[in-house]
Coordinates of C-alpha atoms in Angstrom, one line a residue:
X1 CA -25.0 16.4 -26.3
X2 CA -27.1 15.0 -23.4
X3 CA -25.7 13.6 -20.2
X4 CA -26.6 10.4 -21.1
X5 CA -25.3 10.6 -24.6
X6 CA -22.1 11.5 -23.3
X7 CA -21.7 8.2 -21.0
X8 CA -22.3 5.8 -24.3
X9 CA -18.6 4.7 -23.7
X10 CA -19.3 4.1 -20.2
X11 CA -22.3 1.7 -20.8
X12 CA -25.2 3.8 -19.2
X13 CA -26.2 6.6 -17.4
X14 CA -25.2 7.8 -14.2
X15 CA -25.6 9.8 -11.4
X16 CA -24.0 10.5 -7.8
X17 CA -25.3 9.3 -4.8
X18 CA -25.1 10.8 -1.5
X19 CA -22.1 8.9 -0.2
X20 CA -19.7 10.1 -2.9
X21 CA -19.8 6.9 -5.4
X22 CA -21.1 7.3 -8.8
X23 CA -23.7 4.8 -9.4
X24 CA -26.0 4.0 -12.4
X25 CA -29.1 5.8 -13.4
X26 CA -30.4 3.0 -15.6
X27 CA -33.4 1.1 -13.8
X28 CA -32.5 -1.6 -16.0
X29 CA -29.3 -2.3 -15.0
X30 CA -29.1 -6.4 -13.8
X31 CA -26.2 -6.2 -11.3
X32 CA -24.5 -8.4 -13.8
X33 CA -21.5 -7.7 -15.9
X34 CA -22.6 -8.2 -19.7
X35 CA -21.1 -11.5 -21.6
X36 CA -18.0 -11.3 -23.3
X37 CA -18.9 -10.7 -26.8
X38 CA -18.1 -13.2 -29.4
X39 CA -17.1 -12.6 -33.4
X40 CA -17.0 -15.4 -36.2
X41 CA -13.2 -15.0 -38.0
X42 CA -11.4 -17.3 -39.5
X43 CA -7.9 -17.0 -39.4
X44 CA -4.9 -15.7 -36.6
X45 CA -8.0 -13.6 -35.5
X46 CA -10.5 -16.7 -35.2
X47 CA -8.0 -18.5 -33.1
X48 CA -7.3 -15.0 -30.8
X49 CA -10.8 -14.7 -30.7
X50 CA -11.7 -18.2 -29.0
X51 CA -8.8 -17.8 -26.4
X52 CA -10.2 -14.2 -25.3
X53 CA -14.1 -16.4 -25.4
X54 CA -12.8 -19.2 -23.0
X55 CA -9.5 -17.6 -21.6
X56 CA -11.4 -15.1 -19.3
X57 CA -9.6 -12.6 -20.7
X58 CA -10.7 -8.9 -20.1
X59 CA -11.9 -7.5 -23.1
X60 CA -12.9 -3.8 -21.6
X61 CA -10.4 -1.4 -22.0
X62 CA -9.8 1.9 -20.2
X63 CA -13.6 3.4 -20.2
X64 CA -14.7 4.0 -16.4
X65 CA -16.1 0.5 -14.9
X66 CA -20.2 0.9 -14.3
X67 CA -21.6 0.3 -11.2
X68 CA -22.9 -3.2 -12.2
X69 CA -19.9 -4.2 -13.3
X70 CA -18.5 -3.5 -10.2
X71 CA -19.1 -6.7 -8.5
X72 CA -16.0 -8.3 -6.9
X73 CA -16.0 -9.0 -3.2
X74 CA -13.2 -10.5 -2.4
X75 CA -11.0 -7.6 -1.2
X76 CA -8.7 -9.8 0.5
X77 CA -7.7 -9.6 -3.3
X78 CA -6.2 -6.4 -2.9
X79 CA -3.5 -7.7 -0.1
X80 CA -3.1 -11.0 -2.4
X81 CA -2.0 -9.0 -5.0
X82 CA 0.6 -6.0 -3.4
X83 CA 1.5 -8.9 -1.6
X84 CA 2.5 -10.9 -4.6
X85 CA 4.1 -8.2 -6.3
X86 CA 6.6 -7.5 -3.9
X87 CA 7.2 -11.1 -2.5
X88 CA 10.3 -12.0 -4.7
X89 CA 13.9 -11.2 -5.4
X90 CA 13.2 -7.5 -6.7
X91 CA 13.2 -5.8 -3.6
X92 CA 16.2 -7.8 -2.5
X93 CA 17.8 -6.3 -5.5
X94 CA 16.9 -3.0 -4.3
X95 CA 18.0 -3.3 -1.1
X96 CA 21.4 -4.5 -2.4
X97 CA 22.3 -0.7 -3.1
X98 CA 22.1 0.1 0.3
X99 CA 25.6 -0.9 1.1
X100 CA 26.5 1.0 -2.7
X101 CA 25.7 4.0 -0.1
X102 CA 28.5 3.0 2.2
X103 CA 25.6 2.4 4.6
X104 CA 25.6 -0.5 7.0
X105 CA 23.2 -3.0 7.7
X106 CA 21.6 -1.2 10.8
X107 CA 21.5 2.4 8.9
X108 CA 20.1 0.6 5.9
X109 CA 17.4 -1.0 7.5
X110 CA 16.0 2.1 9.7
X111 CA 16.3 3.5 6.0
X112 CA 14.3 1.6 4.2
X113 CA 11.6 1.0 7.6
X114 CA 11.1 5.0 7.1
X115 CA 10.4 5.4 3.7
X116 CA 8.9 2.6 3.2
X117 CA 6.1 3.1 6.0
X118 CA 5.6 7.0 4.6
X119 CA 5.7 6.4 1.0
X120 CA 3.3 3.7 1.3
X121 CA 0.5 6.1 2.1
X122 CA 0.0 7.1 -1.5
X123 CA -0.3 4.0 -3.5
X124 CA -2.3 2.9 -0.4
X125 CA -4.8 5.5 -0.3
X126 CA -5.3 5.9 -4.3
X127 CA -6.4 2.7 -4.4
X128 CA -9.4 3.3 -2.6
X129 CA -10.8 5.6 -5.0
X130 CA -10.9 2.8 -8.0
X131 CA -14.3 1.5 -7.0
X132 CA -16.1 4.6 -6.0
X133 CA -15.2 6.0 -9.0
X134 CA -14.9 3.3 -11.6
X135 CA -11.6 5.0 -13.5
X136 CA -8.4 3.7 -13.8
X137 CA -5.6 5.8 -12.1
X138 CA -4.6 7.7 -15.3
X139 CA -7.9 8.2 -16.5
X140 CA -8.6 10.0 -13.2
X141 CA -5.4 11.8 -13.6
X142 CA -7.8 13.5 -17.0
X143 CA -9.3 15.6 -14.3
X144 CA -6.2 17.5 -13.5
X145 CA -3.6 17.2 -16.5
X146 CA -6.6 17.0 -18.8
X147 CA -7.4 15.0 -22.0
X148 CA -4.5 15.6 -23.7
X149 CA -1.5 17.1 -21.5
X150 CA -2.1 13.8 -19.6
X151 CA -0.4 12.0 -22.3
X152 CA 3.3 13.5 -21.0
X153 CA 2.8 12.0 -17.8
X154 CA 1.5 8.4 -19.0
X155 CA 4.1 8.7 -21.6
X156 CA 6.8 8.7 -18.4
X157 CA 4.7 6.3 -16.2
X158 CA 4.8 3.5 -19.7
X159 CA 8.5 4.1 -19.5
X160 CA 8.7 3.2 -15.8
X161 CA 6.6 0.6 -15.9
X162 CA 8.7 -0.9 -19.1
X163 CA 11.0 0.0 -17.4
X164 CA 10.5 -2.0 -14.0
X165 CA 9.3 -5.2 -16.2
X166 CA 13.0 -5.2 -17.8
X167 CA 14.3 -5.1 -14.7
X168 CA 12.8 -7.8 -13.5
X169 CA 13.0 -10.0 -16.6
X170 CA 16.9 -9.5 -16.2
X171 CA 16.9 -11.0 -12.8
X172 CA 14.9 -14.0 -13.4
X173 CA 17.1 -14.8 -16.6
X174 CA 19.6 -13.7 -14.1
X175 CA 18.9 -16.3 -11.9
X176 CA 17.8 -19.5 -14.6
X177 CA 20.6 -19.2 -16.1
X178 CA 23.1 -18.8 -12.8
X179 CA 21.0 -22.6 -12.4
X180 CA 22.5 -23.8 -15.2
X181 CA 26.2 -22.5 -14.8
X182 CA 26.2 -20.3 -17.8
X183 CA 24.6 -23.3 -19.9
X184 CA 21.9 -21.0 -20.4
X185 CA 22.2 -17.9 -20.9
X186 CA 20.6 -14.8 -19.5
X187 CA 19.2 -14.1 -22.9
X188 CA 17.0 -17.3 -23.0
X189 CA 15.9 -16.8 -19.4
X190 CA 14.8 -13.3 -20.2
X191 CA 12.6 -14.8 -22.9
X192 CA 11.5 -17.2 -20.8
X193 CA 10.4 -15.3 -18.2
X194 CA 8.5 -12.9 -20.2
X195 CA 7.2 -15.0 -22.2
X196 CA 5.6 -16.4 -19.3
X197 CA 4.7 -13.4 -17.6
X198 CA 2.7 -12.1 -20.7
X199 CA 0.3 -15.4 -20.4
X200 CA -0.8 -13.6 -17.3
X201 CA -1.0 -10.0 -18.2
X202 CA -3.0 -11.2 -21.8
X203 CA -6.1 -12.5 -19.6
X204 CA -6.1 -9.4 -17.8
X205 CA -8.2 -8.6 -14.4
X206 CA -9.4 -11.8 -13.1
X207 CA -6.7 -14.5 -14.2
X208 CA -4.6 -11.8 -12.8
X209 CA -5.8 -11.5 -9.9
X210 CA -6.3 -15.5 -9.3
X211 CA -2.6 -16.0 -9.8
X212 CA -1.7 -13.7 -7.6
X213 CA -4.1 -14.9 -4.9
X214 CA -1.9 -18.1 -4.4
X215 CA 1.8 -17.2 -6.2
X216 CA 3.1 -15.4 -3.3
X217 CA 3.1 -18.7 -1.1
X218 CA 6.0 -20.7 -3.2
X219 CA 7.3 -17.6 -3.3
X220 CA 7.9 -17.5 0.3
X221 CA 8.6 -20.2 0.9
X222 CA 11.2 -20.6 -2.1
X223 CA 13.2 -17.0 -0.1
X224 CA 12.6 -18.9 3.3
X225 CA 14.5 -21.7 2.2
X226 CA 17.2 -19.6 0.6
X227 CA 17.5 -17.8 4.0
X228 CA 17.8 -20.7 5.7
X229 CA 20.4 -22.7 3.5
X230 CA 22.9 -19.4 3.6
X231 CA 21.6 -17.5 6.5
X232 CA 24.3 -18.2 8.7
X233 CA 26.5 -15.4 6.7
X234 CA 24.7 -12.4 6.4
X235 CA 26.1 -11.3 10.3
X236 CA 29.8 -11.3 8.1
X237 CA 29.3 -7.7 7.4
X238 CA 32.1 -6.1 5.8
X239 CA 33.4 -3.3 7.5
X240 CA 32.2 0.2 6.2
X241 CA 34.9 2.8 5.0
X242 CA 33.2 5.5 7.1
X243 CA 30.3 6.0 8.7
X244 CA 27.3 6.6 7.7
X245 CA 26.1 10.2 6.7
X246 CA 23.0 12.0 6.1
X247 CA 23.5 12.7 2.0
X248 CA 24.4 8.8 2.0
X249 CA 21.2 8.1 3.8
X250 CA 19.0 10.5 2.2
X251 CA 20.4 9.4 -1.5
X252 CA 19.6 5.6 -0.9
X253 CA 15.9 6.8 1.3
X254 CA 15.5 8.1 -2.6
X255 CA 16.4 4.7 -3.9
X256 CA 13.5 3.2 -1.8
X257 CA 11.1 6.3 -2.6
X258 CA 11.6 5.7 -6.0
X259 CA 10.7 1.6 -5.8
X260 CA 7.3 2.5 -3.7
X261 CA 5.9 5.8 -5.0
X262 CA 5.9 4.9 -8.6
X263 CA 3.0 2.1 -7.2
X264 CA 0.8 5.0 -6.8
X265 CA 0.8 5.7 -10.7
X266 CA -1.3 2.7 -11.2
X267 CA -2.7 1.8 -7.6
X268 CA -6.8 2.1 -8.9
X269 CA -5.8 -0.1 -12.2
X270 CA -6.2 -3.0 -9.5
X271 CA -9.3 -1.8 -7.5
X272 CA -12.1 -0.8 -10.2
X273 CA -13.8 -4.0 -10.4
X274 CA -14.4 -4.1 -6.6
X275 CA -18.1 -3.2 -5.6
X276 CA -18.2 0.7 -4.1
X277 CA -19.5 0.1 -0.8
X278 CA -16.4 -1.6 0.0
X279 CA -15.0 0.0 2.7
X280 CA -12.0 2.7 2.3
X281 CA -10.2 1.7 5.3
X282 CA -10.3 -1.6 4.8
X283 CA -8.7 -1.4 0.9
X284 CA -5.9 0.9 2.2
X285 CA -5.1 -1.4 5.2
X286 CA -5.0 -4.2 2.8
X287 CA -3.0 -2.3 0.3
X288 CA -0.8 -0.6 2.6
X289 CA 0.2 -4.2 5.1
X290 CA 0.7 -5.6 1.2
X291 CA 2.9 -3.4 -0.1
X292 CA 4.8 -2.5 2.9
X293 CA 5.3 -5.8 4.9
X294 CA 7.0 -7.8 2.4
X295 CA 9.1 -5.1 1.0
X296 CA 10.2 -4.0 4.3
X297 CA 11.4 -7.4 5.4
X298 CA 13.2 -8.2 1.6
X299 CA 15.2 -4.7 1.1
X300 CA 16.6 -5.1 4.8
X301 CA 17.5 -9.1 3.4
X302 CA 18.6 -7.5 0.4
X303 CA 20.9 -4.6 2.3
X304 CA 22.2 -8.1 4.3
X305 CA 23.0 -9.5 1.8
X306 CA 24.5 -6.5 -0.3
X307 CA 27.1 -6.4 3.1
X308 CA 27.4 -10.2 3.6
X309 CA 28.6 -10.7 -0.3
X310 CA 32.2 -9.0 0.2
X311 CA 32.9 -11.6 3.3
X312 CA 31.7 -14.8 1.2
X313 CA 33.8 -16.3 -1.7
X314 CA 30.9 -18.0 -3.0
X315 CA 28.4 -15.3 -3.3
X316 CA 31.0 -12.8 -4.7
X317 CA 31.7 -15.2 -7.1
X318 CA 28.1 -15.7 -7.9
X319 CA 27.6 -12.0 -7.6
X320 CA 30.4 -11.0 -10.4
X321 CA 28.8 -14.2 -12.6
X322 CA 25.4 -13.8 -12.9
X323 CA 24.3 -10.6 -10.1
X324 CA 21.3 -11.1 -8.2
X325 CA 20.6 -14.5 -9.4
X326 CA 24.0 -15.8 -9.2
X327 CA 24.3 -15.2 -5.2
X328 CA 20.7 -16.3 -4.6
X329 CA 22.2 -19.8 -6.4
X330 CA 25.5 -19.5 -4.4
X331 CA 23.0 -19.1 -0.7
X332 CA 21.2 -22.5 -2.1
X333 CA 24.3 -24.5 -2.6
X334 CA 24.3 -26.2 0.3
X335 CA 20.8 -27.8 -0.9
X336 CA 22.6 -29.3 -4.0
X337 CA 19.8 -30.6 -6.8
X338 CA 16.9 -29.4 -4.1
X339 CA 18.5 -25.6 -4.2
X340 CA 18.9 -25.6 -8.0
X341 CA 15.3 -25.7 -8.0
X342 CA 14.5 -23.6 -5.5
X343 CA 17.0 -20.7 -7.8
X344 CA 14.1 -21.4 -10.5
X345 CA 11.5 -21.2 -8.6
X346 CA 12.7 -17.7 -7.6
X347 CA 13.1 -16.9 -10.9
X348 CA 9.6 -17.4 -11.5
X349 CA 8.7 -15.4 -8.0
X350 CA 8.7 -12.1 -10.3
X351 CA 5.8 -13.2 -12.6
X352 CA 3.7 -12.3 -10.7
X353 CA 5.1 -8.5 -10.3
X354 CA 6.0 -8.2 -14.2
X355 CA 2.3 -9.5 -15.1
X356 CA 0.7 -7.2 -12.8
X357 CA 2.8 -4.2 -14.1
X358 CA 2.0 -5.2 -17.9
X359 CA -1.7 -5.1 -17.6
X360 CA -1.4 -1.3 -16.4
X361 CA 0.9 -0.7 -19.2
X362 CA -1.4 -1.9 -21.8
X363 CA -4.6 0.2 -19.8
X364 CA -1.3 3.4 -20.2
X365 CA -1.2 2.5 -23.6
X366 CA -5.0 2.7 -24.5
X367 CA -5.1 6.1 -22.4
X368 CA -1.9 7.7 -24.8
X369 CA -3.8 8.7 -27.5
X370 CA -7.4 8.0 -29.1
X371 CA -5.8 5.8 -32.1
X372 CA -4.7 3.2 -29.4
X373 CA -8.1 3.1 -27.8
X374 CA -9.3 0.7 -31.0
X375 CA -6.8 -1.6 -30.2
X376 CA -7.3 -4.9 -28.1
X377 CA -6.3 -4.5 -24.2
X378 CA -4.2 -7.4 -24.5
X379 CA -2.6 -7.0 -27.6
X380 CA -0.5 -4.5 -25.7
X381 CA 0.8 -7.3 -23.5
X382 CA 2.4 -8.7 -26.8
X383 CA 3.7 -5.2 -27.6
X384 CA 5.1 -4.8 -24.1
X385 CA 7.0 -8.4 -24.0
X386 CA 8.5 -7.5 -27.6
X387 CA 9.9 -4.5 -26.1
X388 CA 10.9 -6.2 -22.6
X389 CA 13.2 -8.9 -24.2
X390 CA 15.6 -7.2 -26.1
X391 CA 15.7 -4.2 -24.0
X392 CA 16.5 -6.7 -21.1
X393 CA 19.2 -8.5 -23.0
X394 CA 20.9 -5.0 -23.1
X395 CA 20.8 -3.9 -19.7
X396 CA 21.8 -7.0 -18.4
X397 CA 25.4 -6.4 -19.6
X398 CA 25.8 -3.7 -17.0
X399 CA 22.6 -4.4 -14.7
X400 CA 23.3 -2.2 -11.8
X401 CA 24.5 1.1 -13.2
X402 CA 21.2 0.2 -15.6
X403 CA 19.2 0.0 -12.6
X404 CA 20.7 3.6 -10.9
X405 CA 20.0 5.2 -13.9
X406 CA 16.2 3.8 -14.3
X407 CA 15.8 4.8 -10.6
X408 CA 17.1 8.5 -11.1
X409 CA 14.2 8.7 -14.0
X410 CA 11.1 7.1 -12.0
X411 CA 11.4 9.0 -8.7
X412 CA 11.3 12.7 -9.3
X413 CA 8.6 12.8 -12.0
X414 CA 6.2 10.2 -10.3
X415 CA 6.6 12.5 -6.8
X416 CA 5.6 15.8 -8.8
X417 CA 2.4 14.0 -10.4
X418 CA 1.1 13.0 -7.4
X419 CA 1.4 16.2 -5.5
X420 CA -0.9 17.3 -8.9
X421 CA -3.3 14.3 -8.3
X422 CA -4.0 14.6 -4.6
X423 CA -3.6 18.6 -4.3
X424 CA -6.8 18.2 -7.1
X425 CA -8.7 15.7 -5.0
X426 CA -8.5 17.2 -1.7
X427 CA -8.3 21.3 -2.2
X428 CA -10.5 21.2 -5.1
X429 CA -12.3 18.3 -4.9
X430 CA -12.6 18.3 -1.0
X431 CA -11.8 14.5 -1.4
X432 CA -15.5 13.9 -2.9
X433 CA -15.2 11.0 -5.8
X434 CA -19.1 12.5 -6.9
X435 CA -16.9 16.0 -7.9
X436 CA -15.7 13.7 -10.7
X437 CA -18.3 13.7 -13.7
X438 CA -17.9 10.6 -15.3
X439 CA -19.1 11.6 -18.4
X440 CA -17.0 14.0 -19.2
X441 CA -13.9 11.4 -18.6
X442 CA -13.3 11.8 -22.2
X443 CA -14.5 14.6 -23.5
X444 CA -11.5 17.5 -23.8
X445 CA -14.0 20.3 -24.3
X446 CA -14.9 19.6 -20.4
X447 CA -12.1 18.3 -18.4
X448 CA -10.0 20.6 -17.6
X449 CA -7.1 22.1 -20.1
X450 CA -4.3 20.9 -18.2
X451 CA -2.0 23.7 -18.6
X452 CA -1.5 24.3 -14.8
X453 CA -0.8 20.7 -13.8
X454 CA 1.9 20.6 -16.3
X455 CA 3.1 23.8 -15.6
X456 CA 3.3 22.9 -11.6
X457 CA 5.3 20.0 -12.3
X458 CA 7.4 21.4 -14.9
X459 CA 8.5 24.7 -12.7
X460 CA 8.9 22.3 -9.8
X461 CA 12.1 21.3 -11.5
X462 CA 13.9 24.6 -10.9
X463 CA 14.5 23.2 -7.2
X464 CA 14.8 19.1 -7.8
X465 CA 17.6 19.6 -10.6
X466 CA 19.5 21.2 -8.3
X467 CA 19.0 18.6 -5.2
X468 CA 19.5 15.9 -7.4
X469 CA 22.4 13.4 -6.5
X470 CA 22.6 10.5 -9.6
X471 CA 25.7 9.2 -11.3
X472 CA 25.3 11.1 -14.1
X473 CA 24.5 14.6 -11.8
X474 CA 25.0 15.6 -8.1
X475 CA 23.4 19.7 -8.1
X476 CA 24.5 21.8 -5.5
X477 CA 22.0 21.4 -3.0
X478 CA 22.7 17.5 -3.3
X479 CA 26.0 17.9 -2.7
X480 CA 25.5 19.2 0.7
X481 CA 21.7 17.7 1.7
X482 CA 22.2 14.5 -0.7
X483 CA 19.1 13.4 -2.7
X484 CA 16.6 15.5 -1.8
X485 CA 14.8 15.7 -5.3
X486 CA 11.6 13.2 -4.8
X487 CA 10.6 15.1 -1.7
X488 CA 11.0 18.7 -3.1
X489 CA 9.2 17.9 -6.8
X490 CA 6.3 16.3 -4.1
X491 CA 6.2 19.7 -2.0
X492 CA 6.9 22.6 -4.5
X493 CA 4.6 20.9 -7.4
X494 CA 1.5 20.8 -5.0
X495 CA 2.1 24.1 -3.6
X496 CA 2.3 25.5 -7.2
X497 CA -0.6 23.6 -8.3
X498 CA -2.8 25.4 -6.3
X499 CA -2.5 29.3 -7.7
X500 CA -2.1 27.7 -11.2
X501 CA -5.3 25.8 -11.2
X502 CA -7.3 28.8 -9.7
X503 CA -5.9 30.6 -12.6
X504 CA -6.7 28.1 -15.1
X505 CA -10.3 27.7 -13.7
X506 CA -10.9 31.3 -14.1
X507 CA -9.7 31.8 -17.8
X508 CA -11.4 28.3 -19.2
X509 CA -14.0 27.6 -16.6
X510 CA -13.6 24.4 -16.1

């Protein structure tokens, strides 16, 4: 099969320029992306049809974006969008466990400041690679774990993603129906806010990326107010039982690893469009200020409030009715009708997060197996909210344990991945995006088998097992270093990675 043959899924030729970007070979090429096509159906698939013609919704699925398709210039996009996603009352919840660690408000926040600025790096610097290549972040991911041993790992990243859109859903049902007293229930505000977050996630890239561009300033706003309304309680700190110690702080640094790294997993999805002479530095600045900034400032409110709750009848009655949502209501009281609607407005905060995080799960679900690849983009989104809802109803009987135990998944195996991902791109790859072939993106007989990449990450477990500290398991090592598990399945998988893959190379040759 010729090169160009090869690239039929990838709509023409190409070839690697000089600077490291893989551009097009075709002389014909216009510099325009190619009209959505249109079908003549009658029927549930007529009407699905016209909403997908005048919806702008993305029809491409998860074959590598060519170069004149690459068009978008707005990267101020790409700090719209992190900034979005985090700008609501998720990382509050997440910085809510920090006094679950017996740690205090001061300990908490130098906590999360550290590992938030350090695990930032890696979503941030992954997402410059999504227009110089063109591939979305688990298609890349082929060129290590290989065509088909990539499916384990984007069978766990679908589940963490899932798995932070239920989340999410249960707060913002969480927190409508703490609005209405009880008159409606979580349930219906899980639905509702799904519901409305798949709207969102069904368009895909550029309705995506439009909402996001402006959603994160009621959002503000709506947290500004609640800080202001209820802010005169979070110095009521109840006292700690002891102090603070380094398993307590390393166990809840884990807690915040595990809400930052799994961004890397998907960090290209959001960057393939953008034209590939956009500069590097620029799209990690943007990504890194977006991602950090707002969840810096939110977990430390969060931890504040975690602390504050204890000292406040009102919010610990709030807390033990509805969680998240029911103190958020109980900070707003003071603005009567006005903070009601403020409560629903922060409900609706974590669209913008759970609609992002759907449209990678229907690009994970296209990349699981080659059945899935004939199925609509979008009609994942619809797969993905019929999951969320009742899923969502179920955790929200027992929220928080849910959430530890969806946090002891998400860390350990996204951390071993990525030491995989970036040991390929910069020992073997010497960090050139022209050392990936793009034709080859899904052909098995020339990516690599992916036999070391799963190995590395699957021996790397002899260590994080035992430096694992969860409510289900505390290992040895834990017991005396606390969690420790993220950062050793990072380390030990990348150092393994490298004698395995030279290994690998040498028996198949690719």
């Amino acid at each position: 099969m010729g090169a160009t043959e090869k690239v039929a899924n990838v709509d023409v030729a190409t070839e690697k320029n000089h600077n490291g970007v893989i551009t097009d070979s075709d002389s014909s090429v216009t510099g325009q992306p190619p009209p959505t096509p249109t079908r003549s159906a009658g029927g549930w698939r007529g009407v699905v049809d016209t909403i997908v013609k005048f919806g702008r919704v993305e029809v491409r699925g998860i074959s590598p974006i060519p170069v004149h398709e690459r068009t978008v210039t707005q990267t101020v996009n790409v700090f719209t969008l992190w900034a979005c996603m985090n700008t609501n009352v998720l990382p509050i919840t997440f910085g809510m466990l920090g006094p679950v660690y017996g740690l205090g408000l001061r300990d908490s926040a130098l906590v999360i400041l550290f590992f938030t600025l350090l695990t930032t790096c890696l979503p941030a610097y992954l997402s410059t690679l999504g227009p110089k290549t063109g591939m979305r972040q688990m298609i890349q991911a082929r060129f290590s774990f290989g065509r088909y041993l990539v499916s384990v790992p984007v069978i766990l990243n679908l589940a963490t993603l899932v798995g932070f859109c239920t989340i999410m859903a249960v707060i913002g049902g969480q927190c409508l129906s703490a609005v209405g007293g009880g008159s409606v229930s979580p349930a219906v505000g899980i639905v509702i806010v799904s519901l409305l977050a798949l709207l969102i996630s069904f368009c895909g890239f550029s309705v995506l990326h439009i909402y996001e561009r402006w959603a994160w300033i009621p959002a503000l706003v709506s947290i500004v107010i609640a800080v202001g309304c209820g802010g005169k309680y979070l110095k009521d700190q109840a006292p700690l039982a002891a102090p603070a110690t380094a398993p307590s702080v390393l166990s809840f640094g884990m807690i915040v690893a595990s809400y930052m790294i799994p961004w890397a997993c998907l960090a290209s999805d959001f960057t393939t469009y953008l034209e590939p002479k956009t500069s590097s530095t620029l799209i990690f600045a943007y990504t890194y200020l977006g991602l950090a900034l707002p969840t810096i400032l939110l977990m430390v409110l969060g931890a504040a409030i975690g602390g504050a709750t204890p000292s406040v009848p009102a919010w610990e009655e709030g807390y033990n009715a509805y969680l998240v949502g029911g103190v958020m209501d109980a900070m707003l009281s003071p603005a009567g009708g006005f903070g009601k609607f403020i409560t629903v407005v922060l409900s609706f905060t974590l669209l913008g997060n759970i609609a992002a995080t759907s449209y990678s799960v229907t690009l994970n679900f296209q990349i699981l197996a080659p059945v899935f690849k004939k199925v609509p983009r979008y009609a994942f989104s619809i797969l993905t909210t019929i999951v969320v809802i009742p899923v969502g109803i179920r955790a929200a009987a027992d929220f928080f344990l849910s959430l530890e135990y969806f946090i002891a998944m998400i860390g350990y195996w996204s951390a071993a991945f990525l030491g995989v991902v970036l040991v390929e791109h910069f020992w073997f790859r010497r960090g050139d995006c022209a050392s990936y072939d793009i034709a080859v993106w899904d052909d098995a007989s020339l990516l690599p088998p992916g036999v070391a990449a799963l190995a590395a990450a699957v021996c790397s477990f002899g260590l994080v097992i035992p430096s694992m500290a969860q409510v289900w398991w505390t290992g040895p090592i834990a017991e005396t270093t606390g969690d420790i598990g993220f950062e050793l399945a990072f380390v030990v998988t990348a150092v393994l990675y490298v004698p395995f893959r030279m290994v690998e190379k040498r028996i198949s040759g690719r």
